[in-house]
Coordinates of N, CA and C in Angstrom, one line a residue:
M18 N -4.8 -6.3 13.3 CA -4.0 -6.3 12.1 C -3.4 -7.8 11.8
P19 N -4.2 -8.8 12.0 CA -3.8 -10.2 11.8 C -3.6 -10.3 10.2
V20 N -2.2 -10.9 10.1 CA -1.9 -11.2 8.8 C -1.3 -12.7 8.6
T21 N -1.6 -13.5 7.6 CA -1.2 -14.8 7.5 C 0.1 -14.7 6.6
E22 N 1.1 -15.6 6.8 CA 2.4 -15.6 6.1 C 2.0 -16.1 4.6
A23 N 0.9 -16.8 4.4 CA 0.5 -17.0 2.9 C 0.1 -15.8 2.4
A24 N -0.5 -14.9 2.9 CA -0.9 -13.6 2.3 C 0.2 -12.8 2.0
V25 N 1.2 -12.7 2.9 CA 2.4 -11.9 2.8 C 3.1 -12.4 1.7
Q26 N 3.3 -13.7 1.5 CA 4.2 -14.3 0.5 C 3.3 -14.1 -1.0
R27 N 2.1 -14.2 -0.8 CA 1.2 -14.1 -2.3 C 1.7 -12.6 -2.7
F28 N 1.4 -11.5 -1.8 CA 1.6 -10.2 -2.3 C 3.1 -10.0 -2.7
I29 N 4.1 -10.3 -1.8 CA 5.4 -9.9 -2.2 C 5.9 -10.7 -3.3
S30 N 5.4 -11.8 -3.7 CA 5.7 -12.7 -4.9 C 5.4 -11.8 -6.3
K31 N 4.2 -11.1 -6.0 CA 3.6 -10.1 -7.2 C 4.5 -9.0 -7.3
L32 N 4.8 -8.3 -6.1 CA 5.3 -7.1 -6.2 C 6.9 -7.1 -6.4
V33 N 7.6 -8.2 -6.1 CA 9.0 -8.1 -6.4 C 9.4 -8.3 -7.8
V34 N 8.3 -8.8 -8.6 CA 8.6 -9.1 -10.0 C 8.8 -7.6 -10.8
V35 N 8.1 -6.6 -10.2 CA 8.1 -5.4 -11.0 C 8.9 -4.2 -10.3
R36 N 9.2 -4.4 -9.0 CA 9.9 -3.4 -8.2 C 10.8 -3.9 -7.2
S37 N 11.8 -3.3 -6.7 CA 12.5 -3.9 -5.6 C 11.8 -3.5 -4.4
I38 N 11.4 -4.5 -3.7 CA 10.4 -4.3 -2.4 C 11.0 -5.2 -1.3
T39 N 10.9 -4.5 0.0 CA 11.3 -5.1 1.3 C 10.1 -4.8 2.1
H40 N 10.1 -5.8 3.2 CA 9.0 -5.7 4.2 C 9.4 -6.0 5.5
R41 N 8.6 -5.6 6.4 CA 8.8 -5.8 7.9 C 7.5 -5.7 8.6
K42 N 7.7 -6.5 9.7 CA 6.2 -6.7 10.5 C 6.2 -5.4 11.3
M43 N 5.0 -5.0 11.6 CA 4.7 -3.8 12.4 C 3.3 -3.9 13.0
F44 N 3.2 -3.8 14.3 CA 1.8 -3.8 14.9 C 0.9 -4.9 14.4
G45 N 1.5 -5.9 14.2 CA 0.7 -7.1 13.8 C 0.4 -7.3 12.3
G46 N 0.7 -6.1 11.5 CA 0.5 -6.2 10.1 C 1.9 -6.1 9.6
V47 N 2.1 -5.8 8.3 CA 3.4 -5.8 7.5 C 3.4 -4.4 6.6
G48 N 4.5 -3.8 6.9 CA 4.7 -2.5 6.1 C 5.6 -2.9 4.8
L49 N 5.5 -2.3 3.8 CA 6.1 -2.6 2.6 C 7.0 -1.3 2.1
Y50 N 8.1 -1.6 1.5 CA 9.0 -0.5 1.2 C 9.4 -0.6 -0.2
C51 N 9.6 0.4 -1.0 CA 10.1 0.4 -2.3 C 11.4 1.4 -2.2
D52 N 12.6 0.7 -2.5 CA 13.6 1.6 -2.2 C 13.7 2.5 -1.0
G53 N 13.3 1.8 0.1 CA 13.5 2.3 1.4 C 12.4 3.4 1.7
I54 N 11.4 3.5 0.9 CA 10.3 4.4 1.1 C 9.0 3.5 1.3
F55 N 8.4 3.8 2.6 CA 7.1 3.1 3.0 C 6.0 3.7 2.2
F56 N 5.4 2.5 1.5 CA 4.3 3.0 0.6 C 3.0 2.1 0.7
A57 N 3.0 1.0 1.5 CA 2.0 0.1 1.6 C 1.9 -0.7 2.7
V58 N 0.6 -1.3 2.9 CA 0.3 -2.0 4.2 C -0.3 -3.4 3.9
I59 N 0.1 -4.4 4.6 CA -0.7 -5.6 4.6 C -1.4 -5.7 5.8
D60 N -2.8 -5.8 5.9 CA -3.6 -6.0 7.1 C -4.6 -6.8 6.8
D61 N -5.0 -7.7 7.7 CA -6.1 -8.6 7.5 C -6.1 -9.3 6.1
D62 N -4.9 -9.8 5.7 CA -4.7 -10.5 4.5 C -5.1 -9.7 3.3
R63 N -5.0 -8.3 3.3 CA -5.3 -7.3 2.3 C -4.1 -6.4 2.0
L64 N -4.1 -6.1 0.9 CA -2.9 -5.2 0.4 C -3.4 -3.8 0.2
Y65 N -2.8 -2.8 0.9 CA -3.3 -1.4 0.7 C -2.2 -0.5 0.3
F66 N -2.3 0.5 -0.6 CA -1.4 1.3 -1.2 C -1.5 2.8 -0.5
K67 N -0.5 3.5 -0.4 CA -0.8 5.0 0.1 C -1.4 5.7 -1.0
V68 N -2.4 6.5 -0.8 CA -3.3 7.2 -1.6 C -3.3 8.7 -1.1
D69 N -3.5 9.7 -2.3 CA -3.8 11.1 -2.0 C -4.7 11.4 -3.0
D70 N -4.9 12.6 -3.3 CA -5.8 13.3 -4.3 C -5.3 13.1 -5.6
V71 N -4.0 12.7 -5.8 CA -3.5 12.5 -7.2 C -3.8 11.1 -7.7
N72 N -3.8 10.1 -6.9 CA -4.0 8.6 -7.3 C -5.3 8.2 -6.9
F73 N -6.0 8.8 -6.1 CA -7.2 8.4 -5.6 C -8.3 8.0 -6.7
P74 N -8.4 8.6 -7.6 CA -9.4 8.4 -8.7 C -9.3 6.9 -9.3
E75 N -7.9 6.4 -9.3 CA -7.9 5.1 -9.8 C -8.5 3.9 -8.9
Y76 N -8.3 4.3 -7.5 CA -8.9 3.3 -6.5 C -10.5 3.4 -6.6
Q77 N -11.0 4.8 -6.6 CA -12.4 5.0 -6.8 C -13.0 4.4 -7.9
A78 N -12.3 4.3 -9.1 CA -13.0 3.8 -10.2 C -13.0 2.3 -10.2
F79 N -12.4 1.5 -9.1 CA -12.5 0.1 -9.1 C -13.4 -0.1 -7.7
G80 N -13.9 1.1 -7.0 CA -14.6 1.0 -5.9 C -13.9 0.2 -4.7
M81 N -12.6 0.4 -4.5 CA -11.8 -0.1 -3.5 C -12.2 0.5 -2.2
P82 N -12.1 -0.3 -1.1 CA -12.3 0.2 0.3 C -11.0 0.9 0.8
Q83 N -11.4 1.9 1.7 CA -10.2 2.5 2.4 C -9.8 1.7 3.7
W84 N -8.5 1.6 4.0 CA -8.0 1.0 5.1 C -8.5 1.7 6.5
V85 N -9.0 1.1 7.3 CA -9.7 1.7 8.5 C -9.0 0.8 9.6
V86 N -8.2 1.6 10.5 CA -7.6 0.9 11.9 C -8.8 0.9 12.9
E87 N -8.9 -0.3 13.4 CA -9.8 -0.4 14.6 C -9.1 0.0 16.1
G88 N -10.0 0.5 16.9 CA -9.5 0.9 18.1 C -9.7 2.3 18.6
N89 N -9.2 2.5 19.7 CA -9.3 4.0 20.3 C -8.8 5.0 19.3
N90 N -7.3 4.7 19.0 CA -6.7 5.7 18.1 C -6.7 5.5 16.6
G91 N -7.6 4.4 16.4 CA -7.9 4.1 14.9 C -8.7 5.2 14.3
G92 N -9.1 4.7 13.0 CA -9.6 5.4 12.1 C -9.4 5.3 10.6
P93 N -9.9 6.1 9.7 CA -9.6 5.9 8.4 C -8.2 6.3 8.2
M94 N -7.5 5.6 7.3 CA -6.0 5.8 7.1 C -5.8 6.2 5.5
P95 N -4.8 6.7 5.1 CA -4.7 7.3 3.8 C -4.2 6.1 2.8
Y96 N -4.8 5.0 3.0 CA -4.4 3.8 2.1 C -5.6 3.2 1.5
Y97 N -5.7 2.7 0.3 CA -6.9 2.0 -0.3 C -6.4 0.4 -0.7
E98 N -7.3 -0.4 -0.7 CA -6.9 -1.8 -0.9 C -6.6 -1.8 -2.7
V99 N -5.8 -2.7 -2.9 CA -5.2 -2.8 -4.3 C -6.2 -3.9 -4.9
P100 N -6.8 -3.6 -6.1 CA -7.7 -4.6 -6.7 C -6.8 -5.8 -7.4
D101 N -7.4 -7.0 -7.3 CA -6.9 -8.2 -7.9 C -6.5 -8.0 -9.3
E102 N -7.2 -7.2 -10.0 CA -7.0 -7.0 -11.4 C -5.5 -6.3 -11.7
V103 N -5.4 -5.4 -10.9 CA -4.1 -4.7 -10.7 C -2.9 -5.6 -10.4
L104 N -3.0 -6.4 -9.3 CA -2.0 -7.5 -8.8 C -1.6 -8.4 -10.0
E105 N -2.6 -8.6 -10.8 CA -2.3 -9.7 -11.9 C -1.7 -9.2 -13.1
D106 N -1.7 -7.8 -13.2 CA -1.1 -7.1 -14.3 C 0.2 -6.4 -14.0
G107 N 1.3 -7.1 -14.4 CA 2.6 -6.4 -13.9 C 2.9 -5.1 -14.2
P108 N 2.9 -4.6 -15.6 CA 3.0 -3.1 -16.0 C 2.1 -2.4 -15.1
K109 N 0.9 -2.6 -14.9 CA -0.3 -1.7 -14.2 C 0.2 -1.8 -12.7
L110 N 0.7 -3.0 -12.2 CA 1.1 -3.0 -10.8 C 2.1 -2.0 -10.5
G111 N 3.2 -2.1 -11.5 CA 4.4 -1.1 -11.4 C 4.1 0.4 -11.2
E112 N 3.0 0.6 -12.1 CA 2.6 2.0 -12.1 C 1.8 2.4 -10.9
W113 N 1.1 1.4 -10.4 CA 0.4 1.7 -9.1 C 1.3 1.8 -8.0
I114 N 2.4 1.1 -7.9 CA 3.5 1.1 -6.9 C 4.2 2.5 -6.9
D115 N 4.6 2.9 -8.2 CA 5.1 4.2 -8.4 C 4.3 5.3 -8.0
G116 N 3.0 5.2 -8.2 CA 2.1 6.3 -7.6 C 2.0 6.2 -6.1
A117 N 2.0 5.1 -5.5 CA 1.9 5.1 -4.0 C 3.1 5.6 -3.4
V118 N 4.4 5.3 -4.1 CA 5.7 5.8 -3.6 C 5.6 7.3 -3.8
A119 N 5.2 7.9 -4.9 CA 5.2 9.2 -5.0 C 4.3 10.0 -4.0
V120 N 3.2 9.4 -3.7 CA 2.5 9.8 -2.5 C 3.2 10.1 -1.3
A121 N 4.0 9.0 -1.0 CA 4.9 9.0 0.2 C 5.8 10.1 0.3
V122 N 6.4 10.3 -0.9 CA 7.6 11.3 -1.3 C 6.9 12.7 -1.2
R123 N 5.7 12.8 -1.7 CA 5.1 14.1 -1.5 C 4.7 14.6 -0.2
K124 N 4.2 13.5 0.6 CA 3.8 13.7 1.9 C 5.0 14.1 2.8
K125 N 6.2 13.3 2.6 CA 7.3 13.6 3.4 C 7.9 15.0 3.1
S126 N 7.9 15.4 1.7 CA 8.4 16.7 1.5 C 7.5 17.9 2.1
K127 N 6.2 17.6 2.2 CA 5.3 18.5 2.8 C 5.6 18.8 4.4
S128 N 5.9 17.6 4.9 CA 6.1 17.6 6.4 C 7.6 18.3 6.8
K129 N 8.4 18.2 5.7 CA 9.7 18.8 6.2 C 9.7 20.2 5.9
K130 N 8.6 20.8 5.2 CA 8.5 22.1 5.1 C 8.0 22.9 6.3
R131 N 7.3 22.2 7.1 CA 6.6 22.7 8.3 C 7.8 23.2 9.2

């Protein structure tokens, strides 16, 4: 999960314009939070948002790759890379952040029901 400080600053500078975002280092990468809800990851200098069946078609339309963690306990994760076109479009970026946060909230409420 190597991440350069330049990549972190590039992504954060785009995200904080449209939503209240915080971040912290985790396992060599960076976790991103909107209003305290974990919704995204920066890994290998790429930005990935949390995805489920509801928002997946947007990522699929852009042909974006899924985040895959390497190693013994790795594998595909429920995050997809955010396209540059979305990063450069403030209103659209806000919608995608909201979508990823909604995924995190849905996932959290499902796990509480168990």
